[in-house]
Every structure is written in structure tokens, then in C-alpha cells.
Short mmCIF file of C-alpha atoms in Angstrom, two decimals:
data_model
loop_
_atom_site.label_atom_id
_atom_site.label_comp_id
_atom_site.label_asym_id
_atom_site.label_seq_id
_atom_site.Cartn_x
_atom_site.Cartn_y
_atom_site.Cartn_z
CA UNK A 1 0.00 0.00 0.00
CA UNK A 2 2.79 2.40 0.94
CA UNK A 3 4.50 1.61 -2.38
CA UNK A 4 1.27 2.54 -4.19
CA UNK A 5 0.99 5.82 -2.27
CA UNK A 6 4.67 6.54 -2.89
CA UNK A 7 4.18 5.99 -6.62
CA UNK A 8 1.15 8.27 -6.66
CA UNK A 9 3.08 10.88 -4.69
CA UNK A 10 5.97 10.65 -7.15
CA UNK A 11 3.62 11.06 -10.12
CA UNK A 12 2.00 14.05 -8.41
CA UNK A 13 5.30 15.72 -7.56
CA UNK A 14 6.50 15.28 -11.16
CA UNK A 15 3.22 16.56 -12.63
CA UNK A 16 2.52 20.10 -13.69
CA UNK A 17 -0.18 20.37 -11.02
CA UNK A 18 2.43 20.30 -8.26
CA UNK A 19 4.26 23.27 -9.81
CA UNK A 20 1.00 25.05 -10.63
CA UNK A 21 -0.32 24.87 -7.09
CA UNK A 22 3.04 25.56 -5.50
CA UNK A 23 2.04 29.17 -4.85
CA UNK A 24 4.99 29.78 -2.55
CA UNK A 25 7.35 29.33 -5.51
CA UNK A 26 5.38 31.40 -7.98
CA UNK A 27 3.05 28.70 -9.27
CA UNK A 28 0.23 31.24 -9.29
CA UNK A 29 1.97 33.05 -12.16
CA UNK A 30 1.36 30.06 -14.45
CA UNK A 31 -2.24 30.04 -13.32
CA UNK A 32 -2.66 33.73 -14.12
CA UNK A 33 -1.12 33.23 -17.56
CA UNK A 34 -3.47 30.34 -18.28
CA UNK A 35 -6.42 32.51 -17.22
CA UNK A 36 -5.15 35.34 -19.48
CA UNK A 37 -4.86 32.83 -22.34
CA UNK A 38 -8.42 31.65 -21.71
CA UNK A 39 -9.57 35.29 -21.65
CA UNK A 40 -7.97 35.88 -25.05
CA UNK A 41 -9.57 32.69 -26.36
CA UNK A 42 -12.91 34.07 -25.19
CA UNK A 43 -12.26 37.30 -27.10
CA UNK A 44 -11.26 35.35 -30.21
CA UNK A 45 -14.12 32.84 -30.18
CA UNK A 46 -17.05 34.70 -28.64
CA UNK A 47 -16.26 38.31 -29.54
CA UNK A 48 -14.45 37.34 -32.78
CA UNK A 49 -11.54 39.72 -32.13
CA UNK A 50 -9.14 38.94 -35.04
CA UNK A 51 -9.76 35.23 -34.37
CA UNK A 52 -7.46 33.95 -37.11
CA UNK A 53 -4.42 35.08 -35.16
CA UNK A 54 -5.70 35.67 -31.65
CA UNK A 55 -6.93 32.09 -31.31
CA UNK A 56 -3.56 30.41 -32.03
CA UNK A 57 -1.74 33.13 -30.03
CA UNK A 58 -3.98 32.52 -27.01
CA UNK A 59 -3.68 28.75 -27.28
CA UNK A 60 0.10 29.04 -27.66
CA UNK A 61 0.08 31.17 -24.52
CA UNK A 62 -1.71 28.41 -22.60
CA UNK A 63 0.64 25.73 -23.97
CA UNK A 64 3.76 27.70 -23.09
CA UNK A 65 2.53 28.27 -19.54
CA UNK A 66 1.72 24.70 -18.65
CA UNK A 67 4.41 24.01 -16.06
CA UNK A 68 7.21 21.68 -17.13
CA UNK A 69 5.77 21.28 -20.63
CA UNK A 70 9.06 22.59 -22.04
CA UNK A 71 7.27 23.39 -25.27
CA UNK A 72 9.59 26.29 -26.08
CA UNK A 73 13.07 27.25 -24.92
CA UNK A 74 13.20 31.02 -25.11
CA UNK A 75 16.55 30.96 -23.31
CA UNK A 76 18.06 29.69 -26.58
CA UNK A 77 16.77 32.77 -28.42
CA UNK A 78 16.84 35.71 -25.99
CA UNK A 79 19.58 37.00 -23.69
CA UNK A 80 22.07 34.41 -24.89
CA UNK A 81 25.76 34.78 -23.95
CA UNK A 82 26.73 35.61 -27.54
CA UNK A 83 23.71 37.78 -28.22
CA UNK A 84 22.70 35.45 -31.07
CA UNK A 85 20.32 32.48 -31.03
CA UNK A 86 21.99 29.25 -29.89
CA UNK A 87 21.34 27.34 -33.10
CA UNK A 88 23.11 24.13 -32.12
CA UNK A 89 21.12 23.94 -28.85
CA UNK A 90 17.92 24.65 -30.71
CA UNK A 91 18.63 21.87 -33.20
CA UNK A 92 19.73 19.43 -30.48
CA UNK A 93 17.06 20.05 -27.86
CA UNK A 94 14.40 22.16 -29.58
CA UNK A 95 10.93 20.92 -30.31
CA UNK A 96 8.00 21.97 -32.46
CA UNK A 97 7.52 25.45 -30.96
CA UNK A 98 11.27 26.15 -31.10
CA UNK A 99 11.38 25.26 -34.77
CA UNK A 100 8.28 27.30 -35.53
CA UNK A 101 9.68 30.26 -33.61
CA UNK A 102 12.75 30.23 -35.89
CA UNK A 103 10.43 31.54 -38.60
CA UNK A 104 9.58 34.52 -36.40
CA UNK A 105 13.15 35.06 -35.25
CA UNK A 106 14.48 35.02 -38.79
CA UNK A 107 11.70 37.32 -40.00
CA UNK A 108 10.25 34.75 -42.41
CA UNK A 109 6.57 34.62 -41.49
CA UNK A 110 5.55 38.31 -41.65
CA UNK A 111 6.81 38.77 -45.24
CA UNK A 112 5.01 35.58 -46.28
CA UNK A 113 1.82 36.90 -44.69
CA UNK A 114 2.42 40.10 -46.68
CA UNK A 115 2.69 37.98 -49.83
CA UNK A 116 -0.78 36.62 -49.14
CA UNK A 117 -2.14 40.07 -48.29
CA UNK A 118 -0.77 41.33 -51.60
CA UNK A 119 -2.81 38.76 -53.52
CA UNK A 120 -5.95 40.12 -51.87
CA UNK A 121 -5.21 43.84 -52.13
CA UNK A 122 -6.57 46.10 -54.81
CA UNK A 123 -4.37 49.17 -55.25
CA UNK A 124 -6.83 50.58 -57.80
CA UNK A 125 -8.37 53.18 -55.45
CA UNK A 126 -4.88 54.35 -54.46
CA UNK A 127 -3.66 54.60 -58.07
CA UNK A 128 -6.77 56.49 -59.11
CA UNK A 129 -6.34 58.93 -56.21
CA UNK A 130 -2.60 59.19 -55.36
CA UNK A 131 -3.34 61.84 -52.71
CA UNK A 132 -4.38 58.85 -50.59
CA UNK A 133 -0.70 58.14 -50.04
CA UNK A 134 -0.37 61.34 -48.04
CA UNK A 135 -3.16 60.22 -45.73
CA UNK A 136 -1.43 56.87 -45.36
CA UNK A 137 1.74 58.73 -44.39
CA UNK A 138 0.00 61.04 -41.91
CA UNK A 139 -1.56 58.10 -40.09
CA UNK A 140 1.93 56.84 -39.25
CA UNK A 141 2.05 59.69 -36.72
CA UNK A 142 0.80 57.12 -34.20
CA UNK A 143 4.01 55.11 -34.56
CA UNK A 144 6.33 57.99 -33.84
CA UNK A 145 4.17 59.63 -31.15
CA UNK A 146 4.06 56.30 -29.32
CA UNK A 147 7.79 55.90 -29.77
CA UNK A 148 8.21 59.15 -27.84
CA UNK A 149 5.72 58.04 -25.19
CA UNK A 150 7.54 54.73 -24.74
CA UNK A 151 10.87 56.51 -24.40
CA UNK A 152 9.38 58.76 -21.72
CA UNK A 153 8.27 55.63 -19.85
CA UNK A 154 11.81 54.32 -19.82
CA UNK A 155 11.85 51.86 -22.71
CA UNK A 156 15.03 51.69 -24.78
CA UNK A 157 15.06 52.95 -28.37
CA UNK A 158 14.60 49.47 -29.96
CA UNK A 159 11.87 48.58 -27.46
CA UNK A 160 10.10 51.89 -28.07
CA UNK A 161 10.27 51.22 -31.82
CA UNK A 162 8.71 47.80 -31.37
CA UNK A 163 5.93 49.29 -29.26
CA UNK A 164 5.43 52.29 -31.54
CA UNK A 165 4.89 50.08 -34.58
CA UNK A 166 1.61 48.94 -32.99
CA UNK A 167 0.37 52.30 -34.32
CA UNK A 168 0.85 50.98 -37.84
CA UNK A 169 -2.20 48.79 -37.09
CA UNK A 170 -0.56 46.05 -39.09
CA UNK A 171 -0.03 42.78 -37.25
CA UNK A 172 2.68 41.22 -39.44
CA UNK A 173 4.68 44.47 -39.47
CA UNK A 174 4.40 44.78 -35.69
CA UNK A 175 5.60 41.18 -35.23
CA UNK A 176 8.40 41.69 -37.74
CA UNK A 177 9.75 44.82 -36.05
CA UNK A 178 9.27 43.42 -32.53
CA UNK A 179 11.07 40.18 -33.40
CA UNK A 180 13.96 42.19 -34.82
CA UNK A 181 14.25 44.91 -32.20
CA UNK A 182 12.55 43.74 -29.01
CA UNK A 183 12.01 39.96 -29.08
CA UNK A 184 11.41 39.82 -25.33
CA UNK A 185 8.34 42.04 -25.79
CA UNK A 186 7.04 40.19 -28.83
CA UNK A 187 4.14 38.47 -27.07
CA UNK A 188 2.84 41.63 -25.42
CA UNK A 189 3.23 43.67 -28.61
CA UNK A 190 1.47 41.06 -30.76
CA UNK A 191 -1.43 40.69 -28.31
CA UNK A 192 -1.81 44.49 -28.03
CA UNK A 193 -1.59 44.97 -31.82
CA UNK A 194 -4.19 42.35 -32.68
CA UNK A 195 -6.52 43.31 -29.83
CA UNK A 196 -6.55 46.96 -30.85
CA UNK A 197 -6.92 46.08 -34.53
CA UNK A 198 -10.10 44.28 -33.57
CA UNK A 199 -11.18 47.33 -31.59
CA UNK A 200 -10.74 49.78 -34.49
CA UNK A 201 -14.55 50.23 -34.86
CA UNK A 202 -14.67 51.22 -31.17
CA UNK A 203 -11.51 53.35 -30.95
CA UNK A 204 -11.75 55.37 -34.16
CA UNK A 205 -15.30 56.84 -34.41
CA UNK A 206 -15.11 59.11 -31.31
CA UNK A 207 -11.79 60.56 -32.49
CA UNK A 208 -13.11 61.02 -36.04
CA UNK A 209 -16.22 62.82 -34.79
CA UNK A 210 -14.23 64.92 -32.35
CA UNK A 211 -11.88 66.23 -35.05
CA UNK A 212 -14.42 66.88 -37.82
CA UNK A 213 -17.49 69.03 -38.25
CA UNK A 214 -20.86 67.66 -39.32
CA UNK A 215 -20.51 69.51 -42.61
CA UNK A 216 -17.13 67.90 -43.32
CA UNK A 217 -18.47 64.44 -42.53
CA UNK A 218 -21.26 64.96 -45.06
CA UNK A 219 -18.93 65.69 -47.99
CA UNK A 220 -19.65 63.46 -50.98
CA UNK A 221 -16.52 62.67 -52.97
CA UNK A 222 -16.49 62.48 -56.76
CA UNK A 223 -16.23 59.25 -58.75
CA UNK A 224 -12.79 57.71 -58.92
CA UNK A 225 -10.83 57.58 -62.20
CA UNK A 226 -10.88 54.22 -63.94
CA UNK A 227 -7.48 52.56 -63.62
CA UNK A 228 -6.22 50.40 -66.48
CA UNK A 229 -4.80 46.92 -66.01
CA UNK A 230 -1.40 48.11 -67.22
CA UNK A 231 -1.26 50.74 -64.48
CA UNK A 232 -2.13 48.12 -61.89
CA UNK A 233 0.66 45.88 -63.18
CA UNK A 234 3.24 48.68 -63.26
CA UNK A 235 2.44 49.89 -59.73
CA UNK A 236 3.81 46.95 -57.68
CA UNK A 237 6.99 46.79 -59.76
CA UNK A 238 7.59 50.53 -59.58
CA UNK A 239 6.74 50.72 -55.87
CA UNK A 240 9.10 47.87 -54.96
CA UNK A 241 12.02 49.34 -56.86
CA UNK A 242 11.47 52.87 -55.58
CA UNK A 243 10.96 52.01 -51.90
CA UNK A 244 13.59 49.28 -51.72
CA UNK A 245 16.29 51.43 -53.30
CA UNK A 246 15.59 54.24 -50.87
CA UNK A 247 15.04 52.02 -47.83
CA UNK A 248 16.59 48.55 -48.22
CA UNK A 249 15.32 47.43 -44.78
CA UNK A 250 11.74 47.73 -46.01
CA UNK A 251 12.49 45.69 -49.15
CA UNK A 252 11.40 42.33 -47.82
CA UNK A 253 8.03 43.56 -46.50
CA UNK A 254 7.19 45.86 -49.40
CA UNK A 255 8.65 43.40 -51.92
CA UNK A 256 6.53 40.48 -50.74
CA UNK A 257 3.40 42.63 -50.59
CA UNK A 258 3.98 43.80 -54.12
CA UNK A 259 4.93 40.35 -55.42
CA UNK A 260 1.58 39.04 -54.19
CA UNK A 261 -0.17 41.97 -55.81
CA UNK A 262 1.66 41.48 -59.09
CA UNK A 263 0.57 37.83 -59.09
CA UNK A 264 -3.01 39.04 -58.73
CA UNK A 265 -2.92 41.85 -61.26
CA UNK A 266 -0.93 40.05 -63.96
CA UNK A 267 -3.59 37.36 -64.11
CA UNK A 268 -1.13 34.83 -65.53
CA UNK A 269 -0.23 32.91 -62.37
CA UNK A 270 -3.61 32.12 -60.88
CA UNK A 271 -2.43 28.85 -59.38
CA UNK A 272 0.39 30.29 -57.28
CA UNK A 273 -1.65 33.39 -56.50
CA UNK A 274 -4.35 31.20 -55.03
CA UNK A 275 -1.79 29.21 -53.05
CA UNK A 276 -0.12 32.33 -51.66
CA UNK A 277 -3.42 33.91 -50.68
CA UNK A 278 -5.04 30.79 -49.26
CA UNK A 279 -3.10 27.66 -48.30
CA UNK A 280 0.30 29.26 -47.71
CA UNK A 281 -1.14 32.19 -45.80
CA UNK A 282 -3.26 29.90 -43.65
CA UNK A 283 -0.29 27.69 -42.83
CA UNK A 284 1.88 30.68 -41.95
CA UNK A 285 -0.92 32.18 -39.85
CA UNK A 286 -1.02 29.00 -37.75
CA UNK A 287 2.78 28.93 -37.38
CA UNK A 288 3.00 32.63 -36.60
CA UNK A 289 0.14 32.72 -34.10
CA UNK A 290 1.20 29.61 -32.24
CA UNK A 291 4.87 30.51 -32.00
CA UNK A 292 4.16 34.11 -30.93
CA UNK A 293 1.77 32.83 -28.27
CA UNK A 294 4.45 30.43 -27.05
CA UNK A 295 6.83 33.33 -26.38
CA UNK A 296 4.62 34.69 -23.63
CA UNK A 297 5.78 33.58 -20.23
CA UNK A 298 4.77 34.93 -16.86
CA UNK A 299 8.17 36.60 -16.48
CA UNK A 300 7.90 38.53 -19.73
CA UNK A 301 4.14 39.08 -19.79
CA UNK A 302 3.02 39.68 -16.22
CA UNK A 303 4.89 42.86 -15.53
CA UNK A 304 4.55 46.61 -15.63
CA UNK A 305 5.96 46.75 -19.15
CA UNK A 306 2.97 44.86 -20.54
CA UNK A 307 0.59 47.31 -18.89
CA UNK A 308 2.55 50.18 -20.45
CA UNK A 309 2.47 48.45 -23.84
CA UNK A 310 -1.31 48.01 -23.65
CA UNK A 311 -1.75 51.71 -22.79
CA UNK A 312 0.78 52.84 -25.41
CA UNK A 313 -0.93 50.68 -28.02
CA UNK A 314 -4.17 52.56 -27.45
CA UNK A 315 -2.29 55.87 -27.73
CA UNK A 316 -0.68 54.64 -30.96
CA UNK A 317 -4.03 53.86 -32.58
CA UNK A 318 -5.55 57.12 -31.40
CA UNK A 319 -2.69 59.28 -32.69
CA UNK A 320 -2.61 57.39 -35.98
CA UNK A 321 -6.32 58.01 -36.48
CA UNK A 322 -5.97 61.66 -35.48
CA UNK A 323 -3.00 62.16 -37.84
CA UNK A 324 -4.94 60.81 -40.81
CA UNK A 325 -8.08 62.79 -40.04
CA UNK A 326 -6.16 66.03 -39.47
CA UNK A 327 -4.36 65.74 -42.82
CA UNK A 328 -7.74 64.89 -44.32
CA UNK A 329 -9.00 68.22 -42.99
CA UNK A 330 -6.04 70.00 -44.54
CA UNK A 331 -6.73 68.32 -47.90
CA UNK A 332 -10.41 69.19 -47.53
CA UNK A 333 -9.46 72.85 -47.10
CA UNK A 334 -6.92 72.84 -49.94
CA UNK A 335 -9.28 71.14 -52.40
CA UNK A 336 -12.16 73.41 -51.34
CA UNK A 337 -14.25 70.62 -49.87
CA UNK A 338 -13.60 67.84 -52.34
CA UNK A 339 -12.01 65.47 -49.78
CA UNK A 340 -14.00 64.05 -46.89
CA UNK A 341 -11.60 64.07 -43.87
CA UNK A 342 -13.13 60.83 -42.60
CA UNK A 343 -11.17 58.82 -45.16
CA UNK A 344 -7.94 59.91 -43.42
CA UNK A 345 -8.60 57.61 -40.47
CA UNK A 346 -8.34 54.62 -42.81
CA UNK A 347 -4.65 55.43 -43.24
CA UNK A 348 -3.84 53.38 -40.13
CA UNK A 349 -3.93 50.14 -42.21
CA UNK A 350 -6.11 47.51 -40.46
CA UNK A 351 -7.37 46.58 -43.93
CA UNK A 352 -10.30 46.69 -44.59
CA UNK A 353 -11.75 47.36 -41.14
CA UNK A 354 -10.55 50.99 -40.96
CA UNK A 355 -12.03 51.76 -44.41
CA UNK A 356 -15.33 50.27 -43.29
CA UNK A 357 -15.29 52.54 -40.24
CA UNK A 358 -14.86 55.60 -42.50
CA UNK A 359 -17.80 54.41 -44.60
CA UNK A 360 -19.96 53.79 -41.53
CA UNK A 361 -19.24 57.12 -39.83
CA UNK A 362 -19.76 58.98 -43.13
CA UNK A 363 -23.05 57.23 -43.75
CA UNK A 364 -24.32 58.12 -40.29
CA UNK A 365 -24.26 61.78 -41.37
CA UNK A 366 -25.31 61.25 -44.96
CA UNK A 367 -26.99 57.91 -45.74
CA UNK A 368 -26.46 58.38 -49.48
CA UNK A 369 -22.70 58.84 -49.10
CA UNK A 370 -20.42 55.94 -50.11
CA UNK A 371 -16.88 56.55 -48.90
CA UNK A 372 -15.69 52.94 -48.90
CA UNK A 373 -13.80 52.99 -52.21
CA UNK A 374 -12.33 56.42 -51.41
CA UNK A 375 -11.20 55.15 -47.98
CA UNK A 376 -9.60 52.05 -49.48
CA UNK A 377 -6.91 54.28 -51.02
CA UNK A 378 -5.55 55.58 -47.68
CA UNK A 379 -6.15 52.14 -46.20
CA UNK A 380 -3.76 50.32 -48.55
CA UNK A 381 -1.44 53.34 -48.49
CA UNK A 382 -1.26 52.77 -44.73
CA UNK A 383 0.09 49.27 -45.33
CA UNK A 384 2.88 50.70 -47.47
CA UNK A 385 3.41 53.54 -44.98
CA UNK A 386 3.75 51.23 -41.99
CA UNK A 387 6.16 48.96 -43.91
CA UNK A 388 8.24 52.05 -44.76
CA UNK A 389 8.15 53.20 -41.12
CA UNK A 390 9.19 49.70 -40.04
CA UNK A 391 12.13 49.85 -42.46
CA UNK A 392 13.18 53.22 -41.05
CA UNK A 393 13.07 52.02 -37.43
CA UNK A 394 14.96 48.80 -38.22
CA UNK A 395 17.51 50.86 -40.13
CA UNK A 396 18.03 53.15 -37.16
CA UNK A 397 18.01 50.57 -34.36
CA UNK A 398 18.65 47.24 -36.10
CA UNK B 1 21.57 59.96 -44.33
CA UNK B 2 20.01 56.60 -43.51
CA UNK B 3 23.39 54.96 -43.46
CA UNK B 4 24.69 57.56 -41.02
CA UNK B 5 21.72 57.02 -38.73
CA UNK B 6 22.32 53.28 -38.75
CA UNK B 7 25.80 53.58 -37.25
CA UNK B 8 24.74 56.00 -34.50
CA UNK B 9 24.36 53.95 -31.29
CA UNK B 10 21.42 55.76 -29.65
CA UNK B 11 20.09 58.56 -31.82
CA UNK B 12 18.31 61.48 -30.27
CA UNK B 13 14.57 60.77 -29.90
CA UNK B 14 13.60 64.00 -31.60
CA UNK B 15 15.78 63.13 -34.57
CA UNK B 16 14.25 59.65 -34.79
CA UNK B 17 10.74 61.09 -34.85
CA UNK B 18 11.45 63.93 -37.26
CA UNK B 19 13.56 61.77 -39.58
CA UNK B 20 11.04 58.96 -39.44
CA UNK B 21 7.99 61.07 -40.25
CA UNK B 22 9.87 63.08 -42.89
CA UNK B 23 11.12 59.95 -44.65
CA UNK B 24 7.69 58.29 -44.58
CA UNK B 25 6.19 61.44 -46.12
CA UNK B 26 9.03 61.87 -48.59
CA UNK B 27 8.79 58.31 -49.91
CA UNK B 28 5.02 58.34 -50.16
CA UNK B 29 4.98 61.81 -51.75
CA UNK B 30 7.50 60.66 -54.38
CA UNK B 31 5.36 57.58 -54.97
CA UNK B 32 2.25 59.76 -55.28
CA UNK B 33 3.97 62.06 -57.79
CA UNK B 34 5.10 59.12 -59.90
CA UNK B 35 1.60 57.63 -59.85
CA UNK B 36 0.15 61.01 -60.83
CA UNK B 37 2.61 61.30 -63.74
CA UNK B 38 1.85 57.74 -64.76
CA UNK B 39 -1.87 58.50 -64.58
CA UNK B 40 -1.43 61.57 -66.82
CA UNK B 41 0.52 59.51 -69.37
CA UNK B 42 -2.10 56.78 -69.41
CA UNK B 43 -4.92 59.31 -69.64
CA UNK B 44 -3.13 60.95 -72.59
CA UNK B 45 -2.65 57.59 -74.33
CA UNK B 46 -6.27 56.64 -73.70
CA UNK B 47 -7.51 60.01 -74.92
CA UNK B 48 -5.38 59.69 -78.07
CA UNK B 49 -6.70 56.21 -78.74
CA UNK B 50 -10.25 57.37 -78.19
CA UNK B 51 -9.68 60.34 -80.49
CA UNK B 52 -8.34 58.10 -83.25
CA UNK B 53 -11.21 55.72 -82.69
CA UNK B 54 -13.82 58.46 -82.78
CA UNK B 55 -12.18 59.99 -85.91
CA UNK B 56 -12.41 56.63 -87.64
CA UNK B 57 -15.98 56.24 -86.51
CA UNK B 58 -16.96 59.71 -87.73
CA UNK B 59 -15.21 59.06 -91.07
CA UNK B 60 -17.18 55.90 -91.66
CA UNK B 61 -20.34 57.69 -90.52
CA UNK B 62 -19.64 60.48 -93.04
CA UNK B 63 -19.11 57.89 -95.77
CA UNK B 64 -22.37 56.22 -94.94
CA UNK B 65 -24.05 59.60 -94.96
CA UNK B 66 -22.56 60.32 -98.39
CA UNK B 67 -23.86 57.02 -99.71
CA UNK B 68 -27.34 57.68 -98.45
CA UNK B 69 -27.20 61.24 -99.77
CA UNK B 70 -26.03 60.02 -103.16
CA UNK B 71 -28.75 57.45 -103.16
CA UNK B 72 -31.37 59.98 -102.26
CA UNK B 73 -30.06 62.52 -104.83
CA UNK B 74 -30.61 60.01 -107.68
CA UNK B 75 -34.12 58.88 -107.31
CA UNK B 76 -34.45 57.84 -110.95
CA UNK B 77 -35.44 54.20 -111.43
CA UNK B 78 -33.29 52.14 -113.83
CA UNK B 79 -34.57 51.48 -117.32
CA UNK B 80 -35.62 47.87 -117.25
CA UNK B 81 -36.19 45.89 -120.46
CA UNK B 82 -39.56 44.34 -120.71
CA UNK B 83 -39.75 40.78 -119.42
CA UNK B 84 -37.17 41.15 -116.64
CA UNK B 85 -38.79 40.61 -113.20
CA UNK B 86 -38.46 43.26 -110.48
CA UNK B 87 -36.79 40.74 -108.13
CA UNK B 88 -33.93 40.30 -110.60
CA UNK B 89 -33.52 44.08 -110.88
CA UNK B 90 -33.48 44.39 -107.07
CA UNK B 91 -30.88 41.62 -106.75
CA UNK B 92 -28.61 43.20 -109.38
CA UNK B 93 -28.95 46.64 -107.74
CA UNK B 94 -28.15 45.19 -104.30
CA UNK B 95 -25.09 43.31 -105.64
CA UNK B 96 -23.83 46.47 -107.34
CA UNK B 97 -24.33 48.58 -104.22
CA UNK B 98 -22.61 45.97 -102.11
CA UNK B 99 -19.53 45.74 -104.36
CA UNK B 100 -19.18 49.45 -105.16
CA UNK B 101 -20.17 50.75 -101.72
CA UNK B 102 -22.78 53.01 -103.26
CA UNK B 103 -20.34 54.56 -105.72
CA UNK B 104 -22.13 53.26 -108.80
CA UNK B 105 -25.79 53.24 -109.57
CA UNK B 106 -27.87 50.90 -111.65
CA UNK B 107 -29.18 52.81 -114.65
CA UNK B 108 -30.48 50.15 -116.95
CA UNK B 109 -31.10 46.42 -117.04
CA UNK B 110 -31.35 44.58 -120.33
CA UNK B 111 -30.90 41.04 -121.54
CA UNK B 112 -27.47 40.18 -122.91
CA UNK B 113 -27.35 39.21 -126.58
CA UNK B 114 -24.72 36.46 -126.70
CA UNK B 115 -23.85 34.11 -129.47
CA UNK B 116 -23.39 30.36 -128.86
CA UNK B 117 -19.66 30.57 -128.00
CA UNK B 118 -20.21 33.36 -125.43
CA UNK B 119 -23.09 31.49 -123.88
CA UNK B 120 -20.98 28.36 -123.59
CA UNK B 121 -18.09 30.30 -122.02
CA UNK B 122 -20.41 31.94 -119.49
CA UNK B 123 -21.83 28.59 -118.47
CA UNK B 124 -18.31 27.17 -118.03
CA UNK B 125 -17.40 30.04 -115.71
CA UNK B 126 -20.53 30.15 -113.62
CA UNK B 127 -21.79 26.57 -113.53
CA UNK B 128 -19.54 25.42 -110.67
CA UNK B 129 -21.18 28.01 -108.44
#
């Protein structure tokens, strides 16, 4: 009998439950992380907050915080003696999550996600109204304003850059920059970025209404110019060459986005376009979400920095929206009322959610007004703008 | 400038923000200008094509007008020899109009007076059809 009890005791002491309920040695931290993971799963499943990425991130968070599961070895990637990932250790002792995380660490997944996004993006509204690019640029104010805020709160330059990029409202870009400049904050930054992207319809409308008059919100914009197929084919090639020559660090993000778009617009590679936009993107989304979720441990997530990141993320989105709307007001004034400032808020990326918000707020004031296609221009310009901003920050701090 | 920034260990925050925003604007403004120029070029090419197309269309319309005018200015009926049915006259007139594009007009229709050799030759040429 005593042998049986001893065996049971041994199994218990070796189980994760023993560590989890060992509150004296910080077992409660695992419990809190599991509860946070379940909370995020609730948001993803019930509230449908960016579920495609939030669901695997949240589940990865739970997996990584099951005591003694050893699913990921972040000590091989971060704060290593040489400052570089310990590749031989990863290959010798690493498991599934370690291997998947290599794709994040090496900056492989975000560009591949961009490839898929490119196959689904129509740059037609932007080409027909190039002024949209200015709105996309103005909305990047959120990135740099948040950078300043993060610096004031004591974050280092690279950390502040990783946090600021949340303002780009572009998940893959945020993950890319964070994995390059602040890998220890990756989990918090990714969770904040995707949570706020899902909250765009809640965050943006009050700011848009606050900064515009009723008369401005009622402006009906004129029909867009018809863009030829040739123009749509030239655009991704020209954009890649121009941006990459000026800012080589943005080449991989912009290049992949434009490659996907060229596949779509050329119309000659339907098979690989469909693969890039569907199967490949879905596979990468699973890998990216799961491995980012696995990076969140109690030590790196349950601290004051995460609270700051959550607050700064909100500031980033708010400033980005305000920047776009304010430049929209300037353009409205310059063009003598031909531009509805509401389309400026779509410059924060978050395609196509932010454009839909512009449409919705505009239609509240004038039910016959259709701003969606006009807002899609700044929206896709925001994707380019945030990739450019990411390239600048990596160039400065990388 | 970018290269210089890259080798600076901890650049001043103000410089990061100003440089960052300026570069984002600069790149996107350049892109916007290029797209605008490209748009103008394509609009010009399209307008030129449309102009050529409309010129061709108006030319053919003018020709058609001329044909109808010519037709209406010559209302005289052709002199038809007795014994030739009206259907035959209409078919000959239609064939002539079709081949000449309205340039020639049927003035008279009369039976051909051929000798035996001519008749035989005509049959040789037309019988296969």
C-alpha cells in the first residue's frame, strides 16, 4: 500500500499540477497566464476579435505556460551569452515550438503573410487617387508619437520602436519589427496589436467625430478615375524598386506585398496566387500565431511593461487616427471641400476594417454617401506607410 | 543619411521622430507624384486612342451619310427591259451597291445578246457556283 501511495506521490510531484499549485514558488503566475490565455480565447471565439491570429496566439500562450511542458526554450533565443540564437542547442534540444519560432526570429513569417495580403489587395483606389498616399503617411504619426511616449516611460530605443509600430495597425509588421528589435516584448506587442486592430470600430469613431465638423463628414466625394490593367501591373513593380532602393530594410516587407499583388494583377499565375493567398497564408498564420503565443511567459508578460504596452498601443491607434483625419481636414481645405476628412482615419492600415469605419461614420451623417472605395486608397497606403516606417526604425536601431 | 543614422548607437529621440515622419512622407509623396505622372501619361494615351477611334468612326459615318445622300439625290429608277422581273432588278442593284459601296448606280437592265460561244463560255465560268 505504501509503495502505491509513494508511486502516486511521485507522479503528483512530477506533474505540472504540483508546480502550478506551489504558490509559494510562484506557481500562481502560471495560473494567471493560463487565465489570461483563456480570456484571449474568449475574445477570439465569442467576440471574434481577429480570431485567425488571436486564437492560435492565445492557445500558444496556454501551452507555453503549462508548467514543465518545455514546449519552447526562449533561453536559446533571448539574452544568450553571444547575443545570437543558440542554433546548435535549438537543433539538439528544440521541439516543435522552437522550430516554428525560428520563422519569427528570422523574420520569415511576416513577409510571407504580406505575400498573401498582396494577392488580396486592390491598389486601384490608391492609383486612381494618389493623394491617398499622403493620408497613409500622416496616419503613421501614431508610430512615432508612441515611440516618444515609450521613451518617456523608460523603454530603450529598440523597445520603443517595437511598441510604436503597434500604431501601424498592421499585425505582421508589428511582429516583424518586434522580433527584430525587441524579441522579449514580442508576445505583449502582438497581443496588443491584434486586440486593438479588432477594436478599431470602437476606438476610431469618437476621435473622427471629435476632429471633424458635421458639414465635413457629409462631404460626398467624386467618382474615382478608372485605372487600367497596365497601371495596376506597373504599380507593384515601380513601388518595390522605388521604396527598396531608398530604404533597403523595407524591401522584404514591401517586396513580398507587391509580389503578391503582381501575381493578382498580372492574371497569368492564378495557381500560385491562389496558393499564396489561401493555403500558404493559412499555414503561416497557424505557425506565426502559435509561436508568438508560445513566447509569452509569466516573467515577460506579467509585468509593468505589458501594462505600459497596452496603454501605449491605445495611444498609438488614437494618434494614428488623429493624424490621418487632421491631414484629411487640410486636404479638404486645400481642395475646397472635395475630400472628406473621414477617409484619413483609414490610413492606419487595419485593412479593410478601418475603411469600413470611415464608410460607416460617413453614412451616419449622410446615408447616401459611399466613402468605402475612397477610404480604401488611404487604407492600402497605410500598409505601405507602416512597412516604410518599419524599415526606417529597423535601419536606425537594427 | 540613412546609413549615417544606422551607425549611430542611440540617436536622439527628436531626430528619430522627425527623420522617421519626414522619410515616410518623402517616400510616399515621391510615390504619389510618380503615380500622378503615370496616370497623366495613361490618360493621354487613352484620350489619343479614343480620339483616333472616334475619328475613324466619324469618317465611316460620313461615308455612310454620303452614300445615303447620293442614293437619295438620284431617285431615278433604272430602265428595265420588258420581261425582266423586279426581283432580278433588285438583286442586281443590291449586288452592285454591295460591291461598289454606293459609288455606282444601276441605270439600266437589259438582256445580254450572246452568241453560242459566249453562252458556252459563261456557263463554263458560272456553272460550278
